[in-house]
mmCIF file of C-alpha atoms and ligand atoms in Angstrom:
data_model
loop_
_atom_site.group_PDB
_atom_site.id
_atom_site.type_symbol
_atom_site.label_atom_id
_atom_site.label_comp_id
_atom_site.label_asym_id
_atom_site.label_seq_id
_atom_site.Cartn_x
_atom_site.Cartn_y
_atom_site.Cartn_z
ATOM 1 C CA MET K 53 7.008 -23.647 14.982
ATOM 2 C CA THR K 54 7.659 -24.341 11.303
ATOM 3 C CA VAL K 55 5.086 -23.834 8.563
ATOM 4 C CA THR K 56 4.706 -27.592 8.174
ATOM 5 C CA GLY K 57 4.343 -27.934 11.936
ATOM 6 C CA MET K 58 1.485 -25.435 11.946
ATOM 7 C CA LEU K 59 -0.203 -27.047 8.933
ATOM 8 C CA SER K 60 0.052 -30.432 10.652
ATOM 9 C CA ALA K 61 -1.619 -28.963 13.735
ATOM 10 C CA ILE K 62 -4.717 -28.051 11.687
ATOM 11 C CA GLU K 63 -4.692 -30.876 9.156
ATOM 12 C CA ARG K 64 -7.696 -32.660 10.710
ATOM 13 C CA ILE K 65 -9.916 -29.567 10.827
ATOM 14 C CA GLY K 66 -12.640 -29.808 8.185
ATOM 15 C CA ARG K 67 -11.032 -32.815 6.490
ATOM 16 C CA ASP K 68 -13.176 -35.600 4.985
ATOM 17 C CA PRO K 69 -11.430 -38.802 6.146
ATOM 18 C CA LYS K 70 -12.690 -40.695 3.096
ATOM 19 C CA SER K 71 -11.691 -38.296 0.312
ATOM 20 C CA GLY K 72 -8.949 -36.439 2.183
ATOM 21 C CA GLY K 73 -10.485 -33.225 0.865
ATOM 22 C CA TYR K 74 -11.240 -30.195 3.027
ATOM 23 C CA TYR K 75 -14.486 -28.340 3.391
ATOM 24 C CA ARG K 76 -14.096 -25.247 5.536
ATOM 25 C CA PRO K 77 -16.882 -22.824 4.547
ATOM 26 C CA VAL K 78 -16.913 -19.440 6.224
ATOM 27 C CA MET K 79 -18.398 -19.465 9.749
ATOM 28 C CA SER K 80 -18.670 -23.259 9.718
ATOM 29 C CA THR K 81 -17.395 -25.164 12.747
ATOM 30 C CA ALA K 82 -14.241 -25.990 10.792
ATOM 31 C CA GLU K 83 -13.536 -22.387 9.835
ATOM 32 C CA LEU K 84 -14.343 -21.119 13.310
ATOM 33 C CA ASP K 85 -11.904 -23.707 14.709
ATOM 34 C CA LEU K 86 -9.264 -22.437 12.301
ATOM 35 C CA ARG K 87 -9.933 -18.878 13.440
ATOM 36 C CA THR K 88 -9.385 -19.997 17.031
ATOM 37 C CA TRP K 89 -6.165 -21.729 16.000
ATOM 38 C CA PHE K 90 -4.862 -18.642 14.203
ATOM 39 C CA ILE K 91 -5.734 -16.313 17.089
ATOM 40 C CA GLY K 92 -3.936 -18.655 19.485
ATOM 41 C CA GLU K 93 -0.808 -18.753 17.309
ATOM 42 C CA ALA K 94 -0.840 -14.983 16.888
ATOM 43 C CA GLU K 95 -1.322 -14.299 20.591
ATOM 44 C CA ALA K 96 1.443 -16.794 21.406
ATOM 45 C CA ARG K 97 3.708 -14.476 19.367
ATOM 46 C CA GLY K 98 2.546 -11.451 21.323
ATOM 47 C CA LEU K 99 0.607 -10.030 18.373
ATOM 48 C CA ASP K 100 -2.445 -7.884 19.154
ATOM 49 C CA VAL K 101 -5.425 -9.634 17.608
ATOM 50 C CA ASP K 102 -8.704 -8.060 16.554
ATOM 51 C CA THR K 103 -11.585 -9.456 14.493
ATOM 52 C CA ASP K 104 -13.118 -6.492 12.716
ATOM 53 C CA ARG K 105 -16.708 -5.729 11.779
ATOM 54 C CA ASN K 106 -16.337 -7.571 8.455
ATOM 55 C CA GLY K 107 -15.042 -10.720 10.088
ATOM 56 C CA ILE K 108 -11.446 -10.050 9.002
ATOM 57 C CA ILE K 109 -8.916 -11.060 11.673
ATOM 58 C CA TRP K 110 -5.945 -8.672 12.098
ATOM 59 C CA ALA K 111 -2.890 -9.706 14.149
ATOM 60 C CA TRP K 112 -0.649 -6.678 14.782
ATOM 61 C CA TRP K 113 3.079 -6.384 15.488
ATOM 62 C CA GLY K 114 3.122 -2.709 16.412
ATOM 63 C CA ALA K 115 0.255 -0.235 16.675
ATOM 64 C CA PRO K 116 -2.333 -0.210 13.866
ATOM 65 C CA ARG K 117 -1.317 2.883 11.865
ATOM 66 C CA ALA K 118 -1.027 4.277 8.360
ATOM 67 C CA GLY K 119 1.733 2.849 6.202
ATOM 68 C CA SER K 120 1.624 -0.577 7.825
ATOM 69 C CA VAL K 121 2.758 -3.644 5.937
ATOM 70 C CA VAL K 122 0.071 -6.321 5.826
ATOM 71 C CA THR K 123 0.439 -9.954 4.822
ATOM 72 C CA GLY K 124 -1.887 -12.937 5.159
ATOM 73 C CA SER K 125 -4.447 -14.917 3.192
ATOM 74 C CA HIS K 126 -7.585 -16.962 3.972
ATOM 75 C CA LEU K 127 -8.594 -20.077 5.943
ATOM 76 C CA ASP K 128 -11.804 -21.035 4.167
ATOM 77 C CA SER K 129 -11.703 -23.676 1.417
ATOM 78 C CA VAL K 130 -13.585 -24.890 -1.610
ATOM 79 C CA PRO K 131 -15.516 -28.153 -1.199
ATOM 80 C CA GLY K 132 -12.984 -30.981 -1.454
ATOM 81 C CA GLY K 133 -10.109 -28.537 -1.322
ATOM 82 C CA GLY K 134 -6.472 -29.049 -0.464
ATOM 83 C CA ALA K 135 -4.577 -28.327 2.751
ATOM 84 C CA PHE K 136 -2.499 -25.434 1.418
ATOM 85 C CA ASP K 137 -4.843 -23.064 -0.488
ATOM 86 C CA GLY K 138 -5.108 -20.254 2.036
ATOM 87 C CA PRO K 139 -3.601 -21.774 5.191
ATOM 88 C CA LEU K 140 -0.098 -21.884 3.668
ATOM 89 C CA GLY K 141 -0.102 -18.099 3.374
ATOM 90 C CA VAL K 142 -1.424 -17.699 6.915
ATOM 91 C CA ALA K 143 1.059 -20.144 8.465
ATOM 92 C CA ALA K 144 3.948 -18.664 6.450
ATOM 93 C CA ALA K 145 3.014 -15.203 7.743
ATOM 94 C CA LEU K 146 3.130 -16.407 11.351
ATOM 95 C CA ALA K 147 6.470 -18.159 10.733
ATOM 96 C CA ALA K 148 7.828 -15.079 8.928
ATOM 97 C CA VAL K 149 7.275 -13.095 12.135
ATOM 98 C CA ASP K 150 9.397 -15.719 13.909
ATOM 99 C CA VAL K 151 12.142 -15.364 11.281
ATOM 100 C CA LEU K 152 12.140 -11.558 11.502
ATOM 101 C CA ARG K 153 12.429 -11.753 15.273
ATOM 102 C CA GLU K 154 15.276 -14.302 15.050
ATOM 103 C CA ARG K 155 17.009 -11.720 12.809
ATOM 104 C CA GLU K 156 16.317 -9.138 15.555
ATOM 105 C CA VAL K 157 14.545 -6.946 13.011
ATOM 106 C CA GLN K 158 13.113 -3.803 14.626
ATOM 107 C CA PRO K 159 10.337 -2.808 12.202
ATOM 108 C CA ALA K 160 10.032 0.927 11.545
ATOM 109 C CA ARG K 161 6.485 0.231 10.360
ATOM 110 C CA SER K 162 3.818 -1.925 11.929
ATOM 111 C CA LEU K 163 3.200 -5.361 10.466
ATOM 112 C CA ALA K 164 -0.176 -7.087 10.451
ATOM 113 C CA ILE K 165 -1.278 -10.558 9.440
ATOM 114 C CA ALA K 166 -4.783 -10.441 7.965
ATOM 115 C CA VAL K 167 -7.100 -13.420 7.546
ATOM 116 C CA PHE K 168 -9.932 -12.703 5.099
ATOM 117 C CA PRO K 169 -13.264 -14.564 5.333
ATOM 118 C CA GLU K 170 -15.002 -16.294 2.399
ATOM 119 C CA GLU K 171 -12.179 -15.878 -0.127
ATOM 120 C CA GLU K 172 -13.416 -18.927 -2.036
ATOM 121 C CA GLY K 173 -17.035 -17.773 -2.129
ATOM 122 C CA SER K 174 -17.950 -21.411 -1.465
ATOM 123 C CA ARG K 175 -20.776 -20.603 0.931
ATOM 124 C CA PHE K 176 -22.282 -17.408 -0.489
ATOM 125 C CA GLY K 177 -21.183 -17.637 -4.118
ATOM 126 C CA LEU K 178 -19.141 -14.430 -4.297
ATOM 127 C CA ALA K 179 -15.359 -14.723 -4.443
ATOM 128 C CA CYS K 180 -13.197 -12.689 -2.022
ATOM 129 C CA LEU K 181 -16.163 -11.499 0.020
ATOM 130 C CA GLY K 182 -14.074 -10.230 2.951
ATOM 131 C CA SER K 183 -11.781 -8.027 0.877
ATOM 132 C CA ARG K 184 -14.765 -6.809 -1.159
ATOM 133 C CA LEU K 185 -16.522 -5.761 2.059
ATOM 134 C CA LEU K 186 -13.368 -4.027 3.337
ATOM 135 C CA THR K 187 -12.956 -2.061 0.105
ATOM 136 C CA GLY K 188 -16.639 -1.446 -0.615
ATOM 137 C CA LYS K 189 -16.514 -3.538 -3.806
ATOM 138 C CA ILE K 190 -19.736 -5.045 -2.507
ATOM 139 C CA THR K 191 -22.401 -3.048 -0.666
ATOM 140 C CA ALA K 192 -23.356 -4.121 2.827
ATOM 141 C CA ASP K 193 -26.990 -4.638 1.748
ATOM 142 C CA HIS K 194 -25.963 -6.898 -1.144
ATOM 143 C CA ALA K 195 -23.700 -8.903 1.163
ATOM 144 C CA ARG K 196 -26.277 -9.243 3.923
ATOM 145 C CA ALA K 197 -28.818 -10.678 1.489
ATOM 146 C CA LEU K 198 -26.497 -13.343 0.025
ATOM 147 C CA THR K 199 -27.750 -16.830 0.845
ATOM 148 C CA ASP K 200 -26.045 -20.195 1.215
ATOM 149 C CA ARG K 201 -27.258 -23.601 -0.063
ATOM 150 C CA GLU K 202 -29.541 -23.972 2.949
ATOM 151 C CA GLY K 203 -31.103 -20.580 2.279
ATOM 152 C CA ASP K 204 -29.451 -18.952 5.303
ATOM 153 C CA THR K 205 -28.536 -15.312 4.693
ATOM 154 C CA LEU K 206 -25.049 -13.995 5.276
ATOM 155 C CA ALA K 207 -26.601 -11.683 7.858
ATOM 156 C CA ASP K 208 -27.884 -14.640 9.871
ATOM 157 C CA VAL K 209 -24.707 -16.692 9.449
ATOM 158 C CA PHE K 210 -22.430 -13.793 10.420
ATOM 159 C CA ALA K 211 -24.645 -13.015 13.429
ATOM 160 C CA ARG K 212 -24.347 -16.641 14.561
ATOM 161 C CA GLY K 213 -20.563 -16.349 14.107
ATOM 162 C CA GLY K 214 -20.436 -13.274 16.344
ATOM 163 C CA ILE K 215 -20.233 -10.628 13.596
ATOM 164 C CA ASP K 216 -22.966 -7.951 13.777
ATOM 165 C CA PRO K 217 -24.342 -7.852 10.211
ATOM 166 C CA ARG K 218 -25.587 -4.295 10.719
ATOM 167 C CA ARG K 219 -21.931 -3.125 10.919
ATOM 168 C CA ILE K 220 -20.416 -4.828 7.850
ATOM 169 C CA GLY K 221 -19.282 -2.697 4.935
ATOM 170 C CA ARG K 222 -16.492 -0.495 3.564
ATOM 171 C CA ASP K 223 -13.898 0.226 6.245
ATOM 172 C CA ASP K 224 -11.804 3.237 5.243
ATOM 173 C CA GLU K 225 -10.007 3.255 8.583
ATOM 174 C CA ALA K 226 -8.756 -0.325 8.168
ATOM 175 C CA LEU K 227 -8.023 0.196 4.476
ATOM 176 C CA GLY K 228 -6.171 3.430 5.225
ATOM 177 C CA ARG K 229 -3.723 1.614 7.466
ATOM 178 C CA ILE K 230 -2.481 -0.687 4.683
ATOM 179 C CA GLY K 231 0.674 0.660 3.068
ATOM 180 C CA ARG K 232 1.460 -2.619 1.305
ATOM 181 C CA PHE K 233 -0.367 -5.943 1.074
ATOM 182 C CA ILE K 234 1.681 -9.062 0.288
ATOM 183 C CA GLU K 235 -0.037 -12.459 0.075
ATOM 184 C CA LEU K 236 1.896 -15.709 -0.107
ATOM 185 C CA HIS K 237 -0.079 -18.551 -1.658
ATOM 186 C CA ILE K 238 0.550 -22.049 -2.912
ATOM 187 C CA GLU K 239 1.082 -22.034 -6.664
ATOM 188 C CA GLN K 240 -2.020 -23.226 -8.532
ATOM 189 C CA GLY K 241 -0.677 -24.534 -11.802
ATOM 190 C CA ARG K 242 2.664 -25.900 -12.946
ATOM 191 C CA GLY K 243 5.277 -23.214 -13.371
ATOM 192 C CA LEU K 244 7.882 -23.353 -10.653
ATOM 193 C CA ILE K 245 8.595 -27.074 -10.866
ATOM 194 C CA ASP K 246 9.597 -26.609 -14.514
ATOM 195 C CA LEU K 247 11.661 -23.531 -13.639
ATOM 196 C CA ASN K 248 13.325 -25.344 -10.737
ATOM 197 C CA GLU K 249 12.554 -22.447 -8.380
ATOM 198 C CA PRO K 250 10.764 -22.608 -4.988
ATOM 199 C CA ILE K 251 9.166 -19.149 -5.073
ATOM 200 C CA ALA K 252 7.593 -16.959 -7.764
ATOM 201 C CA ILE K 253 6.414 -13.355 -7.774
ATOM 202 C CA ALA K 254 2.935 -12.752 -9.180
ATOM 203 C CA SER K 255 2.550 -10.587 -12.245
ATOM 204 C CA SER K 256 -1.211 -10.855 -12.832
ATOM 205 C CA VAL K 257 -4.483 -12.526 -11.903
ATOM 206 C CA LEU K 258 -6.787 -13.765 -14.651
ATOM 207 C CA GLY K 259 -10.169 -12.032 -14.772
ATOM 208 C CA HIS K 260 -12.908 -14.416 -13.726
ATOM 209 C CA GLY K 261 -16.641 -14.522 -13.200
ATOM 210 C CA ARG K 262 -19.376 -16.820 -11.956
ATOM 211 C CA TRP K 263 -22.871 -17.149 -13.423
ATOM 212 C CA ARG K 264 -25.825 -19.202 -12.214
ATOM 213 C CA VAL K 265 -27.682 -20.959 -15.042
ATOM 214 C CA ARG K 266 -31.248 -21.971 -14.077
ATOM 215 C CA VAL K 267 -33.068 -24.345 -16.457
ATOM 216 C CA THR K 268 -36.755 -25.018 -15.833
ATOM 217 C CA GLY K 269 -38.918 -27.713 -17.409
ATOM 218 C CA GLN K 270 -41.779 -29.998 -16.448
ATOM 219 C CA GLY K 271 -41.338 -32.198 -13.437
ATOM 220 C CA ASN K 272 -43.005 -35.542 -13.905
ATOM 221 C CA HIS K 273 -42.977 -39.256 -13.269
ATOM 222 C CA ALA K 274 -40.036 -41.236 -14.665
ATOM 223 C CA GLY K 275 -42.224 -44.203 -15.585
ATOM 224 C CA THR K 276 -45.410 -42.694 -16.881
ATOM 225 C CA THR K 277 -44.005 -39.924 -19.097
ATOM 226 C CA LEU K 278 -43.131 -40.907 -22.678
ATOM 227 C CA MET K 279 -39.858 -39.511 -23.976
ATOM 228 C CA ARG K 280 -41.616 -37.449 -26.648
ATOM 229 C CA ASP K 281 -43.774 -35.832 -23.965
ATOM 230 C CA ARG K 282 -40.921 -34.563 -21.821
ATOM 231 C CA SER K 283 -39.497 -31.102 -21.150
ATOM 232 C CA ASP K 284 -36.611 -32.412 -19.103
ATOM 233 C CA PRO K 285 -34.315 -29.631 -17.768
ATOM 234 C CA VAL K 286 -31.567 -32.107 -16.912
ATOM 235 C CA VAL K 287 -31.249 -33.198 -20.548
ATOM 236 C CA ALA K 288 -31.245 -29.559 -21.659
ATOM 237 C CA ALA K 289 -28.710 -28.585 -19.000
ATOM 238 C CA ALA K 290 -26.445 -31.474 -19.947
ATOM 239 C CA ALA K 291 -26.417 -30.239 -23.546
ATOM 240 C CA MET K 292 -25.636 -26.739 -22.276
ATOM 241 C CA VAL K 293 -22.641 -28.022 -20.323
ATOM 242 C CA GLY K 294 -21.422 -29.606 -23.541
ATOM 243 C CA ALA K 295 -21.827 -26.268 -25.279
ATOM 244 C CA VAL K 296 -19.818 -24.537 -22.545
ATOM 245 C CA SER K 297 -16.863 -26.809 -23.232
ATOM 246 C CA ALA K 298 -17.147 -26.660 -27.036
ATOM 247 C CA LEU K 299 -17.512 -22.854 -27.217
ATOM 248 C CA THR K 300 -14.697 -22.260 -24.718
ATOM 249 C CA ARG K 301 -12.276 -24.511 -26.602
ATOM 250 C CA GLU K 302 -12.746 -22.211 -29.586
ATOM 251 C CA VAL K 303 -11.231 -19.269 -27.637
ATOM 252 C CA ASP K 304 -7.438 -19.357 -27.090
ATOM 253 C CA ASP K 305 -6.499 -19.597 -23.420
ATOM 254 C CA ALA K 306 -10.087 -19.212 -22.191
ATOM 255 C CA ARG K 307 -11.245 -21.458 -19.358
ATOM 256 C CA ALA K 308 -14.802 -22.340 -18.373
ATOM 257 C CA THR K 309 -15.949 -24.840 -15.813
ATOM 258 C CA VAL K 310 -19.212 -26.303 -14.561
ATOM 259 C CA GLY K 311 -18.374 -27.854 -11.212
ATOM 260 C CA ARG K 312 -21.713 -27.537 -9.481
ATOM 261 C CA PHE K 313 -24.872 -29.063 -11.040
ATOM 262 C CA GLU K 314 -28.034 -29.314 -8.938
ATOM 263 C CA PRO K 315 -31.233 -30.933 -10.318
ATOM 264 C CA PHE K 316 -34.408 -30.233 -8.325
ATOM 265 C CA PRO K 317 -35.939 -32.119 -6.587
ATOM 266 C CA GLY K 318 -33.261 -34.750 -7.304
ATOM 267 C CA GLY K 319 -35.256 -38.014 -7.174
ATOM 268 C CA THR K 320 -34.108 -41.111 -9.041
ATOM 269 C CA ASN K 321 -37.621 -41.787 -10.370
ATOM 270 C CA VAL K 322 -38.484 -38.118 -10.849
ATOM 271 C CA ILE K 323 -38.079 -36.021 -13.976
ATOM 272 C CA ALA K 324 -36.595 -32.842 -12.529
ATOM 273 C CA SER K 325 -38.582 -29.641 -12.697
ATOM 274 C CA ALA K 326 -35.457 -27.480 -12.630
ATOM 275 C CA VAL K 327 -31.684 -27.580 -12.710
ATOM 276 C CA ASP K 328 -29.256 -24.993 -11.407
ATOM 277 C CA PHE K 329 -25.658 -25.139 -12.586
ATOM 278 C CA TRP K 330 -22.861 -22.630 -12.176
ATOM 279 C CA LEU K 331 -20.459 -21.410 -14.859
ATOM 280 C CA ASP K 332 -16.975 -20.228 -13.923
ATOM 281 C CA ALA K 333 -15.383 -18.476 -16.926
ATOM 282 C CA ARG K 334 -11.963 -16.840 -17.171
ATOM 283 C CA HIS K 335 -9.662 -15.085 -19.618
ATOM 284 C CA LEU K 336 -6.862 -12.531 -19.438
ATOM 285 C CA ASP K 337 -8.943 -10.115 -21.512
ATOM 286 C CA ASP K 338 -12.181 -9.185 -19.730
ATOM 287 C CA ALA K 339 -14.020 -8.355 -22.960
ATOM 288 C CA THR K 340 -13.163 -11.831 -24.260
ATOM 289 C CA THR K 341 -14.626 -13.411 -21.126
ATOM 290 C CA ARG K 342 -17.788 -11.334 -21.490
ATOM 291 C CA ALA K 343 -18.109 -12.229 -25.188
ATOM 292 C CA LEU K 344 -17.632 -15.927 -24.456
ATOM 293 C CA VAL K 345 -20.291 -15.870 -21.735
ATOM 294 C CA ALA K 346 -22.657 -14.079 -24.098
ATOM 295 C CA ARG K 347 -22.160 -16.831 -26.692
ATOM 296 C CA ILE K 348 -22.698 -19.482 -24.027
ATOM 297 C CA ALA K 349 -25.899 -17.762 -22.880
ATOM 298 C CA ALA K 350 -27.208 -17.606 -26.470
ATOM 299 C CA ALA K 351 -26.471 -21.309 -26.920
ATOM 300 C CA CYS K 352 -28.308 -22.060 -23.678
ATOM 301 C CA GLU K 353 -31.371 -20.183 -24.958
ATOM 302 C CA GLU K 354 -31.386 -22.231 -28.181
ATOM 303 C CA ILE K 355 -30.926 -25.516 -26.337
ATOM 304 C CA ALA K 356 -33.645 -24.681 -23.805
ATOM 305 C CA ALA K 357 -36.123 -23.882 -26.587
ATOM 306 C CA ALA K 358 -35.283 -27.125 -28.374
ATOM 307 C CA HIS K 359 -36.117 -29.060 -25.173
ATOM 308 C CA GLY K 360 -39.281 -27.176 -24.296
ATOM 309 C CA CYS K 361 -37.517 -25.600 -21.326
ATOM 310 C CA ALA K 362 -36.679 -22.081 -20.182
ATOM 311 C CA VAL K 363 -33.313 -20.763 -18.997
ATOM 312 C CA THR K 364 -31.957 -17.758 -17.120
ATOM 313 C CA VAL K 365 -28.284 -16.841 -16.755
ATOM 314 C CA SER K 366 -27.458 -14.499 -13.869
ATOM 315 C CA GLU K 367 -24.054 -13.101 -12.886
ATOM 316 C CA GLU K 368 -23.073 -13.853 -9.288
ATOM 317 C CA SER K 369 -19.418 -12.775 -9.141
ATOM 318 C CA TRP K 370 -17.060 -10.741 -11.330
ATOM 319 C CA SER K 371 -13.375 -10.021 -10.816
ATOM 320 C CA PRO K 372 -11.560 -8.176 -13.612
ATOM 321 C CA THR K 373 -8.035 -9.122 -14.646
ATOM 322 C CA VAL K 374 -5.448 -7.637 -12.303
ATOM 323 C CA ASP K 375 -1.899 -6.574 -13.165
ATOM 324 C CA PHE K 376 -0.061 -6.234 -9.863
ATOM 325 C CA ASP K 377 1.718 -3.000 -8.915
ATOM 326 C CA ALA K 378 5.031 -2.923 -10.807
ATOM 327 C CA GLY K 379 6.732 -1.124 -7.931
ATOM 328 C CA VAL K 380 5.765 -3.822 -5.468
ATOM 329 C CA ALA K 381 6.865 -6.513 -7.916
ATOM 330 C CA ARG K 382 10.231 -4.762 -8.174
ATOM 331 C CA GLU K 383 10.551 -4.609 -4.384
ATOM 332 C CA LEU K 384 9.758 -8.307 -4.197
ATOM 333 C CA GLY K 385 12.259 -8.973 -6.972
ATOM 334 C CA ALA K 386 14.966 -7.072 -5.141
ATOM 335 C CA ALA K 387 14.350 -9.198 -2.049
ATOM 336 C CA LEU K 388 14.030 -12.448 -4.023
ATOM 337 C CA PRO K 389 16.262 -12.007 -7.059
ATOM 338 C CA SER K 390 15.962 -15.593 -8.305
ATOM 339 C CA ALA K 391 12.150 -15.638 -8.143
ATOM 340 C CA PRO K 392 10.540 -15.625 -11.606
ATOM 341 C CA LEU K 393 7.441 -13.560 -12.433
ATOM 342 C CA LEU K 394 4.381 -15.741 -13.027
ATOM 343 C CA GLY K 395 0.756 -14.920 -13.821
ATOM 344 C CA THR K 396 -1.996 -16.929 -12.194
ATOM 345 C CA GLY K 397 -5.414 -18.173 -13.243
ATOM 346 C CA ALA K 398 -6.599 -18.178 -9.628
ATOM 347 C CA GLY K 399 -8.283 -15.267 -7.895
ATOM 348 C CA HIS K 400 -7.058 -13.853 -4.575
ATOM 349 C CA ASP K 401 -7.847 -11.160 -2.019
ATOM 350 C CA ALA K 402 -4.604 -9.497 -3.118
ATOM 351 C CA GLY K 403 -6.279 -9.043 -6.496
ATOM 352 C CA ILE K 404 -9.221 -7.188 -4.958
ATOM 353 C CA LEU K 405 -6.987 -5.088 -2.677
ATOM 354 C CA SER K 406 -4.615 -4.165 -5.521
ATOM 355 C CA GLU K 407 -7.172 -1.645 -6.800
ATOM 356 C CA PHE K 408 -6.862 0.219 -3.499
ATOM 357 C CA VAL K 409 -3.399 -0.392 -2.035
ATOM 358 C CA PRO K 410 -0.028 -1.421 -3.539
ATOM 359 C CA SER K 411 -0.250 -5.214 -3.457
ATOM 360 C CA GLY K 412 1.766 -8.205 -4.526
ATOM 361 C CA MET K 413 1.876 -11.968 -4.224
ATOM 362 C CA LEU K 414 4.394 -14.748 -3.791
ATOM 363 C CA PHE K 415 3.745 -18.323 -4.911
ATOM 364 C CA THR K 416 5.232 -21.435 -3.337
ATOM 365 C CA ARG K 417 6.122 -24.325 -5.641
ATOM 366 C CA ASN K 418 3.441 -26.953 -6.138
ATOM 367 C CA PRO K 419 5.068 -29.897 -7.962
ATOM 368 C CA SER K 420 1.900 -31.171 -9.651
ATOM 369 C CA GLY K 421 0.245 -27.764 -9.960
ATOM 370 C CA ILE K 422 -3.009 -29.409 -8.821
ATOM 371 C CA SER K 423 -5.220 -27.274 -6.565
ATOM 372 C CA HIS K 424 -8.830 -27.250 -5.357
ATOM 373 C CA SER K 425 -8.241 -30.961 -4.790
ATOM 374 C CA PRO K 426 -6.902 -33.134 -1.949
ATOM 375 C CA GLU K 427 -3.888 -33.757 -4.208
ATOM 376 C CA GLU K 428 -2.750 -30.135 -3.793
ATOM 377 C CA HIS K 429 0.748 -30.294 -2.312
ATOM 378 C CA ALA K 430 3.901 -28.418 -1.431
ATOM 379 C CA GLU K 431 7.054 -30.211 -0.320
ATOM 380 C CA ASP K 432 7.957 -29.610 3.332
ATOM 381 C CA ALA K 433 11.197 -27.852 2.402
ATOM 382 C CA ASP K 434 9.331 -25.460 0.081
ATOM 383 C CA ALA K 435 6.520 -24.877 2.569
ATOM 384 C CA ASN K 436 9.008 -24.040 5.315
ATOM 385 C CA HIS K 437 11.140 -21.960 2.954
ATOM 386 C CA SER K 438 8.012 -19.860 2.282
ATOM 387 C CA ALA K 439 8.430 -18.248 5.689
ATOM 388 C CA VAL K 440 12.017 -17.241 4.922
ATOM 389 C CA ALA K 441 11.099 -15.893 1.485
ATOM 390 C CA LEU K 442 8.171 -13.947 2.933
ATOM 391 C CA ALA K 443 10.398 -12.593 5.726
ATOM 392 C CA ASP K 444 12.962 -11.541 3.101
ATOM 393 C CA ALA K 445 10.211 -9.747 1.183
ATOM 394 C CA LEU K 446 8.707 -8.041 4.241
ATOM 395 C CA GLN K 447 11.979 -7.026 5.902
ATOM 396 C CA GLY K 448 12.818 -4.379 3.338
ATOM 397 C CA MET K 449 9.247 -3.027 3.368
ATOM 398 C CA LEU K 450 9.313 -2.707 7.180
ATOM 399 C CA ARG K 451 12.216 -0.287 7.160
HETATM 400 O O1 HGY V 136 -11.422 -19.483 -7.635
HETATM 401 C C1 HGY V 136 -10.312 -19.011 -7.502
HETATM 402 O O2 HGY V 136 -9.679 -18.638 -8.447
HETATM 403 C C2 HGY V 136 -9.701 -18.872 -6.126
HETATM 404 O O3 HGY V 136 -9.190 -20.094 -5.719
HETATM 405 N N1 HGY V 136 -10.651 -18.366 -5.176
HETATM 406 MN MN1 MN V 137 -8.790 -21.374 -3.990
HETATM 407 MN MN1 MN V 138 -6.712 -19.267 -2.193
#
């Protein structure tokens, strides 16, 4: 089955019929359905499938052993996400196995397709949770205690999803089997369309972090509280969001976003008592990101004081800038000589793994560059070509 055929088979899973956006949080019904789909596709190809103690699914062509080549991506999505972010890399990996078999390739190394849980961090707030658990970049205790918007802990959610939370954590045996990790992903940003190329090789991943900003004030009645008597955290938080944009625009190539803004209790005729909003800040230079966030935090303090409110800023996720392994990039370049090298502003499991195993990424052309939106798109020809490009990249590594 082609990549587009596989993506069509799952296109209704977790899709909001009104907005067309996807919401597939880890261990939700949608994501569990996608896991079932992937396992079915992998088993139909005779791959040996195992879901490990961190909830990572491994589909093996050959015995799990040191020096294996691993490819794959994730199936979870951001709220209102597109159809390709994650699933394109998973479907292309399945189709690349088909291509390699059509070429009668006899791998000298084992090949595995890995599907990492909670790459987006949309449920528990921490990006690339699965690859962080695998590598020990997050402790098991810290992970178990993470909570979702309903206050459910990761431990409880994983247990309900069939993963024993007592067993999560660094997995040297699984990590030790990975000789190379190659992730194919839809391009997020406009590069390839302007270069008239279908595939790019990744050079770097922008460092990025997430901070929760909590503003507290005085909850009160909307009709009986004079304006001069208010300590309204929503008004303070709104000014802070303005400061985020203004301060970030002063720093070349920095990006900062507030996409999640939650007043409490959230009544139309209620002055909120608190507001939580989340800051996503990114820059190629980690010290620049840190300095920008420090300036934003100082501005938030000033604004809170001016509105009779209090504010706390707490870090929830940090991923330093990653420069991918030059040797892997060369191998990919040798297999795909017309593919340009492109950096990305989006984080990936390959970025986390690259600290531990030689890793690389391929990007598939996205004509508009839009991502984390239902408008995310890859043309059928490019989506299907992804499998051939990935097979070309893997074939040399499997020798
Ligand atoms: O947020 C990101 O950069 C990625 O899509 N997880
Ligand atoms: Mn994403
Ligand atoms: Mn992704």
